[in-house]
Short mmCIF file of C-alpha atoms (C1' of nucleotides) in Angstrom, two decimals:
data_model
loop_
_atom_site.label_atom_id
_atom_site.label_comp_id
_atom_site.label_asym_id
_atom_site.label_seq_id
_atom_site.Cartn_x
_atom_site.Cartn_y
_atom_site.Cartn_z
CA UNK A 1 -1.30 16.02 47.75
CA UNK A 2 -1.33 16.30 44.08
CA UNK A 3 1.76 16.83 42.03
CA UNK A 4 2.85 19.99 40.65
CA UNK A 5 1.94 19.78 37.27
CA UNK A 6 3.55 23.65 36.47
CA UNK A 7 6.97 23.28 37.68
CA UNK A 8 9.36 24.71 35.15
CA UNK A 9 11.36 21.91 35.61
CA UNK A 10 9.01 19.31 34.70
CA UNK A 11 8.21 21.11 31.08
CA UNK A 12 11.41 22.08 30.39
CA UNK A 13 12.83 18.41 30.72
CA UNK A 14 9.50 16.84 28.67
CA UNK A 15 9.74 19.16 25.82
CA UNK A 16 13.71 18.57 25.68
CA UNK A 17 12.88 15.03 25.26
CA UNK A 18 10.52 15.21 23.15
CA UNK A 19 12.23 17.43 20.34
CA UNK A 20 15.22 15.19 20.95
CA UNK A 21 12.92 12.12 19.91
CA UNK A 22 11.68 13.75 16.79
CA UNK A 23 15.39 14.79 16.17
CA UNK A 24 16.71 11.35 16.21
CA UNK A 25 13.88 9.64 14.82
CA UNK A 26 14.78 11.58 11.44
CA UNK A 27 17.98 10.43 11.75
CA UNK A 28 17.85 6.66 12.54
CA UNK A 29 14.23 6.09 12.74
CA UNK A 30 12.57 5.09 16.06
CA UNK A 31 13.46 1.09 16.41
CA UNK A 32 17.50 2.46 16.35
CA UNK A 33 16.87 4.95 19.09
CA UNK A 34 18.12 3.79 22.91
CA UNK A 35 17.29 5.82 25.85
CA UNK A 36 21.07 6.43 26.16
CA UNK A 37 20.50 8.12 22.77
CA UNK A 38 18.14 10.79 23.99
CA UNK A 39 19.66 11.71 27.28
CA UNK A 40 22.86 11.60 25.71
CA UNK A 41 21.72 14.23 23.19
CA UNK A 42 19.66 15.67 25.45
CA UNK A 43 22.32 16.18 27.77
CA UNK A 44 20.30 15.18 30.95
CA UNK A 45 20.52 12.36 33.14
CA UNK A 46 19.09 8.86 32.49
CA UNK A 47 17.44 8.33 35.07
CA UNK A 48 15.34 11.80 34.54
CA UNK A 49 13.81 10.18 31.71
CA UNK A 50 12.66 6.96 33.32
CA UNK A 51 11.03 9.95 35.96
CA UNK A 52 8.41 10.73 33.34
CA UNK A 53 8.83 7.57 30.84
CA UNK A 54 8.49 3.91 31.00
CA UNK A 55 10.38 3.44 27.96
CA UNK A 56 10.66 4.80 24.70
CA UNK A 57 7.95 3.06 23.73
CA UNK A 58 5.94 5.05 26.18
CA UNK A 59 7.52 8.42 25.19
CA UNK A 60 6.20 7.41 21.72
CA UNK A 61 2.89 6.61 22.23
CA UNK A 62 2.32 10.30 24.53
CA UNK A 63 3.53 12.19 21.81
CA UNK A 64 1.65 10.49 19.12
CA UNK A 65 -1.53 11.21 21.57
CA UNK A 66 -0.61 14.86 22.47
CA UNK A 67 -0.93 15.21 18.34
CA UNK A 68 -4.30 13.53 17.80
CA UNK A 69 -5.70 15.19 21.00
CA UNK A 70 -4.85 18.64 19.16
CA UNK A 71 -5.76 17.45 15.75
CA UNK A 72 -9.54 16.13 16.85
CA UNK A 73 -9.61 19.54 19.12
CA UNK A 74 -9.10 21.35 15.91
CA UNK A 75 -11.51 19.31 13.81
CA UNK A 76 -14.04 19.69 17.08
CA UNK A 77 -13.85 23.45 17.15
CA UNK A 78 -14.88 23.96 13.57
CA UNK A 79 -18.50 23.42 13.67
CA UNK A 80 -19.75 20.21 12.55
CA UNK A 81 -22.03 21.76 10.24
CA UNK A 82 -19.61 23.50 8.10
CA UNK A 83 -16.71 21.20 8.80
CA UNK A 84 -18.49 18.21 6.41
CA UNK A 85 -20.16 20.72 4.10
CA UNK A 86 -18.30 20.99 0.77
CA UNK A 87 -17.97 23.73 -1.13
CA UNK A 88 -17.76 24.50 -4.81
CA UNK A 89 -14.42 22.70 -6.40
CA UNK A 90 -12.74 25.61 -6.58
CA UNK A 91 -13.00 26.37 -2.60
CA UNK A 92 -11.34 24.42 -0.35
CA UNK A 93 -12.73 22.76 2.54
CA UNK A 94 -12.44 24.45 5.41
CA UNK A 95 -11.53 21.47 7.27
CA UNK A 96 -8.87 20.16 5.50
CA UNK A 97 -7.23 23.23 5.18
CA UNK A 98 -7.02 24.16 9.30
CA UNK A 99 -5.79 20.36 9.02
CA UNK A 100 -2.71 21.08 7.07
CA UNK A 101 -2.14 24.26 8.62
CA UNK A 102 -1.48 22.11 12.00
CA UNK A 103 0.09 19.71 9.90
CA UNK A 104 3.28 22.48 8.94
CA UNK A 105 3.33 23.43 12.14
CA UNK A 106 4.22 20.33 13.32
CA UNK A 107 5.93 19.04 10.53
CA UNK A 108 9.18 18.05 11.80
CA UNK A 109 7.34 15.45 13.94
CA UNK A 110 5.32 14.38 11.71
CA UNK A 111 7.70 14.16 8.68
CA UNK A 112 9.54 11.68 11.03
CA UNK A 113 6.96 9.65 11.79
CA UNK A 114 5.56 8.97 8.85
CA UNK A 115 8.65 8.95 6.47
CA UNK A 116 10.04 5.72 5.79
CA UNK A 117 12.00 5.40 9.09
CA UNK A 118 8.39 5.80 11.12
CA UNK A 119 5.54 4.13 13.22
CA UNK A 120 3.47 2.33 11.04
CA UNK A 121 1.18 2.61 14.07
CA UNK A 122 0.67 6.30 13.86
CA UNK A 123 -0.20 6.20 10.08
CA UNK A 124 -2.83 3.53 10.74
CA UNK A 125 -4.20 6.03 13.42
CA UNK A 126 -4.22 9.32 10.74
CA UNK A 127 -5.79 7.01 8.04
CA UNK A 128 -8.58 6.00 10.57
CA UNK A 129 -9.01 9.65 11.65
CA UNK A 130 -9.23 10.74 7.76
CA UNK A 131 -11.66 7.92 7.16
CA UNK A 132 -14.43 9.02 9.97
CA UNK A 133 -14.31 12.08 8.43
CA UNK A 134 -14.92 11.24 5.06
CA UNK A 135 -17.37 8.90 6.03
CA UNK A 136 -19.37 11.59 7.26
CA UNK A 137 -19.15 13.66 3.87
CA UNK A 138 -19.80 10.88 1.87
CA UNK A 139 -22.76 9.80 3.91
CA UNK A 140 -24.15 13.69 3.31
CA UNK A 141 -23.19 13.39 -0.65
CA UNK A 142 -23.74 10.41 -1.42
CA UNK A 143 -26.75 7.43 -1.60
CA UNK A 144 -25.63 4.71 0.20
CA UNK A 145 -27.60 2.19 -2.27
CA UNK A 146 -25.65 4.37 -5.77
CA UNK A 147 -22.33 3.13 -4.84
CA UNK A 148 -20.85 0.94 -7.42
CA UNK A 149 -18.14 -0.23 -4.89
CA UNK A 150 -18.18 -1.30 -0.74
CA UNK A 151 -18.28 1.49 1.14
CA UNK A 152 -15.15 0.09 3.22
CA UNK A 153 -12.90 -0.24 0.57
CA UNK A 154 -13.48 3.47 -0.99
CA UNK A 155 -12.66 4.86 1.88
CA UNK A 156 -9.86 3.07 2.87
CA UNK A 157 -9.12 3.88 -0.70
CA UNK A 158 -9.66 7.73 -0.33
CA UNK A 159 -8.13 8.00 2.87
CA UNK A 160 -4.54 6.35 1.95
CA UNK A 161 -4.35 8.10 -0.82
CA UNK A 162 -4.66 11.32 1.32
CA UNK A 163 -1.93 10.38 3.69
CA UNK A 164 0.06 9.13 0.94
CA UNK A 165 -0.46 13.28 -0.38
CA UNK A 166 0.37 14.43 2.77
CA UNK A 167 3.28 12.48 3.05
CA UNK A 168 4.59 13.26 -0.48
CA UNK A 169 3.64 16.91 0.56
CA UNK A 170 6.32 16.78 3.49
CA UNK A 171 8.78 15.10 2.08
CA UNK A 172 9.21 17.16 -0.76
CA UNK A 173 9.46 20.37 1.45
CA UNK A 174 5.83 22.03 1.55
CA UNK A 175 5.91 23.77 -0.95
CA UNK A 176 2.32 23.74 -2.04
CA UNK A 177 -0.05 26.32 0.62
CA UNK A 178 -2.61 24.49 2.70
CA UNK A 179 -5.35 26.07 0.55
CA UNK A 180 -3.82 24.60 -2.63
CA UNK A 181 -2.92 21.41 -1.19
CA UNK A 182 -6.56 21.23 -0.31
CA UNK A 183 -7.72 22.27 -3.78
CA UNK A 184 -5.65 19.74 -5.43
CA UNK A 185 -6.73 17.25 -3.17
CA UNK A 186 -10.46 17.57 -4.06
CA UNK A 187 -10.02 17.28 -7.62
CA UNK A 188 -8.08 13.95 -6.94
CA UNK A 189 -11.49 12.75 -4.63
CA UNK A 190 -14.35 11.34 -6.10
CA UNK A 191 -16.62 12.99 -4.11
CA UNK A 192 -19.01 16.13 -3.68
CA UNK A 193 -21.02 17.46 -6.59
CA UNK A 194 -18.02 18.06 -9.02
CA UNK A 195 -16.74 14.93 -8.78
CA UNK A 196 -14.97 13.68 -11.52
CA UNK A 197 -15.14 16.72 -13.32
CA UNK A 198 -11.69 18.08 -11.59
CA UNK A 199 -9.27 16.06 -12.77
CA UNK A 200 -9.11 17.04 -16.86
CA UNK A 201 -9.66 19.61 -18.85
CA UNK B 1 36.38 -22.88 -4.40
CA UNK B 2 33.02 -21.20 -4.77
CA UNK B 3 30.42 -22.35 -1.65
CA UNK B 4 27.92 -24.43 -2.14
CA UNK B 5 24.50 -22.87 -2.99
CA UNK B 6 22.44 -26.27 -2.63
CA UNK B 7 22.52 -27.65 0.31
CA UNK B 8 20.23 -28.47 2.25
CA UNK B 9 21.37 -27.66 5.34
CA UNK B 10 21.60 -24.05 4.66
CA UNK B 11 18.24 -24.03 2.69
CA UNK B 12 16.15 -25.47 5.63
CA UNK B 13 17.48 -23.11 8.09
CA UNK B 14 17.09 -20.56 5.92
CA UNK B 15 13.80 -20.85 5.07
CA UNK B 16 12.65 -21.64 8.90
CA UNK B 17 14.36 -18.51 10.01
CA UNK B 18 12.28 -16.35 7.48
CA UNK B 19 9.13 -18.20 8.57
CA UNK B 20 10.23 -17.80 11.78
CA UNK B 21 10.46 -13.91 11.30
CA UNK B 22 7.22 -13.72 9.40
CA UNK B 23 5.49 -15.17 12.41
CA UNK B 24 6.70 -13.28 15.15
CA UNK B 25 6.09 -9.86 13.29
CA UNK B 26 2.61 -10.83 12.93
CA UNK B 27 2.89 -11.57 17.21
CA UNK B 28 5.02 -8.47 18.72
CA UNK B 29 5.83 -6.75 15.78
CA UNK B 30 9.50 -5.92 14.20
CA UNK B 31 11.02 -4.11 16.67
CA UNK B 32 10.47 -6.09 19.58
CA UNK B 33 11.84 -9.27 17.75
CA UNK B 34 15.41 -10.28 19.37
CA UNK B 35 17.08 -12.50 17.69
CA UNK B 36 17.15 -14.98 20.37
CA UNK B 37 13.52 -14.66 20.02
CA UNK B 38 13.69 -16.03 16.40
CA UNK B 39 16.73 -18.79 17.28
CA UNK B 40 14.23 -20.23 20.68
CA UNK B 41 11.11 -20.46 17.86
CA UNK B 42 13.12 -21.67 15.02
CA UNK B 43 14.91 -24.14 17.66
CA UNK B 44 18.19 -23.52 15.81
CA UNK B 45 21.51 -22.04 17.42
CA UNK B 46 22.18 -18.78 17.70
CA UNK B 47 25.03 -18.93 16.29
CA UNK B 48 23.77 -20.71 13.23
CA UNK B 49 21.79 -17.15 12.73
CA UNK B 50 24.86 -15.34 12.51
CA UNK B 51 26.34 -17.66 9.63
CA UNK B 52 23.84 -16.54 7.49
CA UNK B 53 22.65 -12.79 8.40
CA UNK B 54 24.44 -10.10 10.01
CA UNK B 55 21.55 -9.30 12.12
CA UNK B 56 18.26 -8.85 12.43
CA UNK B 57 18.30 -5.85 9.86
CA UNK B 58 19.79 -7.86 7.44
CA UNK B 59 17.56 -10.92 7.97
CA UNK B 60 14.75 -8.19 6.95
CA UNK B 61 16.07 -6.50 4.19
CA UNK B 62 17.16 -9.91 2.10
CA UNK B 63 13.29 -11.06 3.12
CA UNK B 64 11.91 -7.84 1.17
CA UNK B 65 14.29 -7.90 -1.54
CA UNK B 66 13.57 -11.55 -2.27
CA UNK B 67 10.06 -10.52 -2.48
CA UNK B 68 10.46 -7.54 -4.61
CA UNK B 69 12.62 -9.63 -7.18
CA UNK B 70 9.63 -11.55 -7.65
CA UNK B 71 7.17 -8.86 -7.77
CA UNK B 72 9.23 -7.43 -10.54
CA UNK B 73 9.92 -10.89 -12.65
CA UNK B 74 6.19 -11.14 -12.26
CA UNK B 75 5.78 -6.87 -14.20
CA UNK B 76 8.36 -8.31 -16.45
CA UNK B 77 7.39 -11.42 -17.56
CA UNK B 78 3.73 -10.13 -19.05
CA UNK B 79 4.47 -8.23 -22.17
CA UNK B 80 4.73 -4.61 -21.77
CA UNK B 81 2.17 -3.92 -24.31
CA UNK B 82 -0.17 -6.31 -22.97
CA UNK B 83 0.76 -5.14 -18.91
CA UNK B 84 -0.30 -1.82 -19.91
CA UNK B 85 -2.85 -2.17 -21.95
CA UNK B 86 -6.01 -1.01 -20.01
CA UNK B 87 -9.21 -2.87 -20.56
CA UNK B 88 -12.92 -2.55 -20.54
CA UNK B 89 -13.76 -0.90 -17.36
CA UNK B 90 -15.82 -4.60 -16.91
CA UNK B 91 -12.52 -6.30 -17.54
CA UNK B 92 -9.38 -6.46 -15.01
CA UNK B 93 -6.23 -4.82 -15.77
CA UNK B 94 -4.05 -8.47 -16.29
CA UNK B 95 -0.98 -6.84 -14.49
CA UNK B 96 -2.91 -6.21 -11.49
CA UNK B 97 -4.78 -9.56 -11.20
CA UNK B 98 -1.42 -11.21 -11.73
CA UNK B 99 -0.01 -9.15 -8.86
CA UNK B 100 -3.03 -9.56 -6.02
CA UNK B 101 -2.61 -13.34 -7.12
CA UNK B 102 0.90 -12.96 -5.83
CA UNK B 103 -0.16 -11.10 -2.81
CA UNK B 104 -2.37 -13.76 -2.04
CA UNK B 105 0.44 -16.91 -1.92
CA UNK B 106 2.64 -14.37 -0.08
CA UNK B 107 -0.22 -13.07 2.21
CA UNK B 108 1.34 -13.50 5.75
CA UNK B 109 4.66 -12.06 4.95
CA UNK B 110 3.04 -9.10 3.07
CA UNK B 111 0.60 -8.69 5.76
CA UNK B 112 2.89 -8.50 8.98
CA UNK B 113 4.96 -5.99 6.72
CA UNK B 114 2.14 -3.55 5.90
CA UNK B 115 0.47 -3.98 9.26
CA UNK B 116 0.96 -1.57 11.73
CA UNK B 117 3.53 -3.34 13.39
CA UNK B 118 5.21 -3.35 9.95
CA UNK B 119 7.99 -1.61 7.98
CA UNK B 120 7.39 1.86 6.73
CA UNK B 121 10.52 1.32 4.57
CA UNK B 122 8.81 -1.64 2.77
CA UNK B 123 5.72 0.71 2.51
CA UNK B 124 7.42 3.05 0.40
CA UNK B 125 9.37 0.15 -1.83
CA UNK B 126 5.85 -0.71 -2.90
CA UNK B 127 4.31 2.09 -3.66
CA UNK B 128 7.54 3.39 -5.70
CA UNK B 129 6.90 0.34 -7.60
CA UNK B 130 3.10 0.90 -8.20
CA UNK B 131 3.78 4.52 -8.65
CA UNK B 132 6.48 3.40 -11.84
CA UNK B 133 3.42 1.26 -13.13
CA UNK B 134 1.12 3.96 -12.82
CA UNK B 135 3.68 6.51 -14.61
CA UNK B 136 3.41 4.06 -17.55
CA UNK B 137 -0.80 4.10 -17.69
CA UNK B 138 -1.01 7.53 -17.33
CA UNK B 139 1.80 8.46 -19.93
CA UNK B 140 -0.61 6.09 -22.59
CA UNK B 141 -3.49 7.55 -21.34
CA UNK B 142 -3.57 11.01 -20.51
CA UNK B 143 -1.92 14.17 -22.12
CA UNK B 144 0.12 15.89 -19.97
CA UNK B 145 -1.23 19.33 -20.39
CA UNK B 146 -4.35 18.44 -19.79
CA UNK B 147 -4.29 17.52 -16.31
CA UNK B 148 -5.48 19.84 -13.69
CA UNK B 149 -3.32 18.59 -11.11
CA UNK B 150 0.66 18.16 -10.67
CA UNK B 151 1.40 14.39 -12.36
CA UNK B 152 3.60 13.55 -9.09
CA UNK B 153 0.70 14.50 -6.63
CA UNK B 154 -1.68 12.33 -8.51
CA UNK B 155 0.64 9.20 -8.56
CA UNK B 156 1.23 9.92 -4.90
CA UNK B 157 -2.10 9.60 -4.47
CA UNK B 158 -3.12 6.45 -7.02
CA UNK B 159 -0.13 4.55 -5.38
CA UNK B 160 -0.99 5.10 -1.82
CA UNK B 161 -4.71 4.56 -2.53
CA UNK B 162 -3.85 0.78 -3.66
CA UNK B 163 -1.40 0.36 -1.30
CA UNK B 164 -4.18 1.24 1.50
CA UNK B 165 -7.09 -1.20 -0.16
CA UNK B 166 -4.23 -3.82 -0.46
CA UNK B 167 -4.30 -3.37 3.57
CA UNK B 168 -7.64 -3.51 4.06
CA UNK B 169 -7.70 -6.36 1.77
CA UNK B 170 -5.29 -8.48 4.06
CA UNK B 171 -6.90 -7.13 7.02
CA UNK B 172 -10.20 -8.22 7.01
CA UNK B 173 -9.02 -11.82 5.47
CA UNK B 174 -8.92 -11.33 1.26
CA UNK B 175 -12.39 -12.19 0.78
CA UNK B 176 -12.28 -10.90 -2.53
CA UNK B 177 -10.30 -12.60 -5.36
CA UNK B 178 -8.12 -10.86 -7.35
CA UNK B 179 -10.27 -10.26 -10.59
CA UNK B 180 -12.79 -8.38 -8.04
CA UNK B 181 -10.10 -6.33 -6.46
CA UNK B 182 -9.04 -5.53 -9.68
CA UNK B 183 -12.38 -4.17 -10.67
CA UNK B 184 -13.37 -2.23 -7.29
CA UNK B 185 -9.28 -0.60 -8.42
CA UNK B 186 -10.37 0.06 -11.15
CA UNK B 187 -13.81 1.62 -10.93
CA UNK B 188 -12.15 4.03 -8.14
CA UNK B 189 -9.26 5.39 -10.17
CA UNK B 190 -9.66 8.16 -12.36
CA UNK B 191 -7.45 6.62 -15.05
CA UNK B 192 -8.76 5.20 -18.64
CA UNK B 193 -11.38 5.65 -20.91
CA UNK B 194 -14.06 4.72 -18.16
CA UNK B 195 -12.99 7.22 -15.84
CA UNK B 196 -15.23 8.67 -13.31
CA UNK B 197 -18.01 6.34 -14.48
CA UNK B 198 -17.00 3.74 -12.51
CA UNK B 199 -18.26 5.20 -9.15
CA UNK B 200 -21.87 6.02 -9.58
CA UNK B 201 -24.83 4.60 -11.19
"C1'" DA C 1 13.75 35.56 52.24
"C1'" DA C 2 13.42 31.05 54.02
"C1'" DC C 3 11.49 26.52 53.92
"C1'" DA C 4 9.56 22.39 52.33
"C1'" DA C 5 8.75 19.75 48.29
"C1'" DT C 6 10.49 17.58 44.62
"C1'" DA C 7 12.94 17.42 40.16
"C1'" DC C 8 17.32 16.20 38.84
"C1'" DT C 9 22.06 14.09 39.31
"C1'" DC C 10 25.18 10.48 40.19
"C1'" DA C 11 27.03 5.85 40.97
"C1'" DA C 12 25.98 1.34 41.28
"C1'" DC C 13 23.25 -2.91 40.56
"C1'" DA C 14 21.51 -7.24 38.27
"C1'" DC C 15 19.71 -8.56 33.92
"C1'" DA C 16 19.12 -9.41 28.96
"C1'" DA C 17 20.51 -9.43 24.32
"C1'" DC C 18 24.29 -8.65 21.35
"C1'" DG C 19 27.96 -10.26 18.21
"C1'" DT C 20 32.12 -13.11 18.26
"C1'" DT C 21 35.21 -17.05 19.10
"C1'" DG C 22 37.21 -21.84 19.26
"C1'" DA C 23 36.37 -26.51 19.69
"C1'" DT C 24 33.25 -30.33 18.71
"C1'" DT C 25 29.55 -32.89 16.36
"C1'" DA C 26 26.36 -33.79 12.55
"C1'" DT C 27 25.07 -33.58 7.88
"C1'" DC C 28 25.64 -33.15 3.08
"C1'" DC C 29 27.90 -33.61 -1.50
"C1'" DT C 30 30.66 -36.19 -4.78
"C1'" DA D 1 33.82 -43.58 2.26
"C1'" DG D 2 35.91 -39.31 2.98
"C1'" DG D 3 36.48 -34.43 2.77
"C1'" DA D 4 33.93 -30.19 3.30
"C1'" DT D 5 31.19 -27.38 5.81
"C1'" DA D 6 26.94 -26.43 8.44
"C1'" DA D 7 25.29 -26.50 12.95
"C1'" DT D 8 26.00 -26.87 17.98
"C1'" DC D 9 27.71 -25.52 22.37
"C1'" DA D 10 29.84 -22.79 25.99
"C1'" DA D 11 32.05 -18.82 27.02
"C1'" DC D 12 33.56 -13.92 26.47
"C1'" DG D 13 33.30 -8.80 26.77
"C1'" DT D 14 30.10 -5.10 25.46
"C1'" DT D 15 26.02 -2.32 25.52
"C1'" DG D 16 21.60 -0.90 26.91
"C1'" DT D 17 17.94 -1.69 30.33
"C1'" DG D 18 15.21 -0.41 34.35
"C1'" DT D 19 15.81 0.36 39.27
"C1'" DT D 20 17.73 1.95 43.64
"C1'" DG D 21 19.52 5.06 47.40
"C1'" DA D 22 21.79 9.13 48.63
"C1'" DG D 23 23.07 13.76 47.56
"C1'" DT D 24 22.29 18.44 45.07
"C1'" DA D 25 19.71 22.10 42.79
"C1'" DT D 26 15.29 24.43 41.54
"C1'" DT D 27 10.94 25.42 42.27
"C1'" DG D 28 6.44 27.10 44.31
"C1'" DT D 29 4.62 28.80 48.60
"C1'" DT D 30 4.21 31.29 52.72
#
DNA sequence: AACAATACTCAACACAACGTTGATTATCCT
DNA sequence: AGGATAATCAACGTTGTGTTGAGTATTGTT
């Protein structure tokens, strides 16, 4: 027998829990969050949650990996091909942009968890994301043997600074569209063809 | 009757619980520090913790802002002029050696706290402060109207950038000195006469 | 519509860490 | 040497944890 995985029940309860987690975590930040906390808010029994939850730590971690599994679905659907081919400067990748489409959708998660009351974890885990794929972009752009500075430490360089834009991007409401967050983005990056020709006049 | 700032008592358990706390972030990681935990280590009462911090929040917070008060005597006490002077692209910025050479002495405290079992919070602290530093370069570098993109998205994105190679840095075990990391900073930010040179050969 | 499965509720449990207290001992400063 | 105070120790009630067993309510299935 295998369990039910469509009962109403079931989905209702998980998706109470988790908006209730992203809820508090914007107001006290994770580490200040007890279980009491969430059923209390939730308004459903503690025991319920330790039904489908070791702990919170648990409930973390399977949201953070219900977001990257939809993230890498959406960089996996765009075909490879175009996904690391850049455009002219004044064209956004398409890529990035589908990326910070998600990223609004889900920004009340995200804002919590990677504002200053966050998981450290899960910003590693974006930066590492962000760094595979600009590996494979600069590999395409760029000779290996040209570069003036370790590979390693550019990209660790490039992708920080793009969380650090996405974060800024969140906390200061979204006001910017994906496209133009994109654009600005690439004239920030040193890389592609028009590098270093986007950032003055 | 004013207490007693000197003695030694209170210095020595002082400094043993910060060590203490220092090690065990590095171990399990903020969050999953009890204070017993640090008390059982530090082989100290537990009730001797509670003379000096309120808990372990507070233990935390005096521990960053007694590192930030030195990172700032440290901006201070190099002349302005001379701090934001920018150099030969071939020659480090002075402020930014000085600061990786603090880094360095502080390098297990600084590196549980930007880890990923870390402190967003202190995250942020540090880049506002790189970010100020960064305000001043670009102000004596750059006119305003000329840039392309909005000045707070590009500091967002200078300030997280170092902020991310200073991780990597204390990752993979500072096998750089501070004049090279300097350098490599240098060479990847599109700031000073070199700009956008620095990259490519 | 009725039944079986099971998600959820509820009350209770032992356990661990919290933050505080009062009395005692050890150490430091002058 | 003597007064001040830091540190120890044992004990307290409180809060949250994770689990259990028994009852109730919803659900999918036939």
């Amino acid at each position: 027998m295998t369990k039910k995985l469509n009962d109403k029940r079931v989905m209702r309860t998980k998706r109470l829990i988790r908006d209730t987690l992203t809820e508090l975590m914007e107001q006290k930040g994770f580490d200040a969050i007890t279980v009491k906390d969430i059923t209390d808010k939730a308004m459903i029994n503690r025991g319920t949650f330790y039904l489908h939850y070791q702990d919170k730590y648990d409930l973390l971690e399977k949201s953070e990996a219900e977001f990257f599994s939809s993230l890498e679905q959406i960089v996996r659907d765009l075909n490879p091909q175009v996904a690391i081919s850049l455009t002219s400067q004044n064209e956004p990748f398409p890529v990035i942009v589908k990326l910070f489409d998600y990223f609004q959708e889900t920004a009340p998660f995200l804002k919590a968890l990677l504002g200053p009351k966050g998981d450290p974890k899960f910003q590693v885990k974006l930066k590492e994301m962000i760094k595979t794929l600009m590996r494979q972009v600069l590999l395409s752009q760029v000779n290996q043997e040209d570069l003036l500075v370790p590979e390693e430490f550019l990209l660790s360089y490039i992708s920080s600074a793009h969380v650090g834009v996405v974060q800024y991007w969140l906390e200061t409401g979204m006001q910017k569209s994906s496209e133009e967050m994109t654009l600005i983005l690439a004239k920030m990056t040193l890389l592609g063809p028009g590098h270093a020709t986007g950032l003055l006049k």
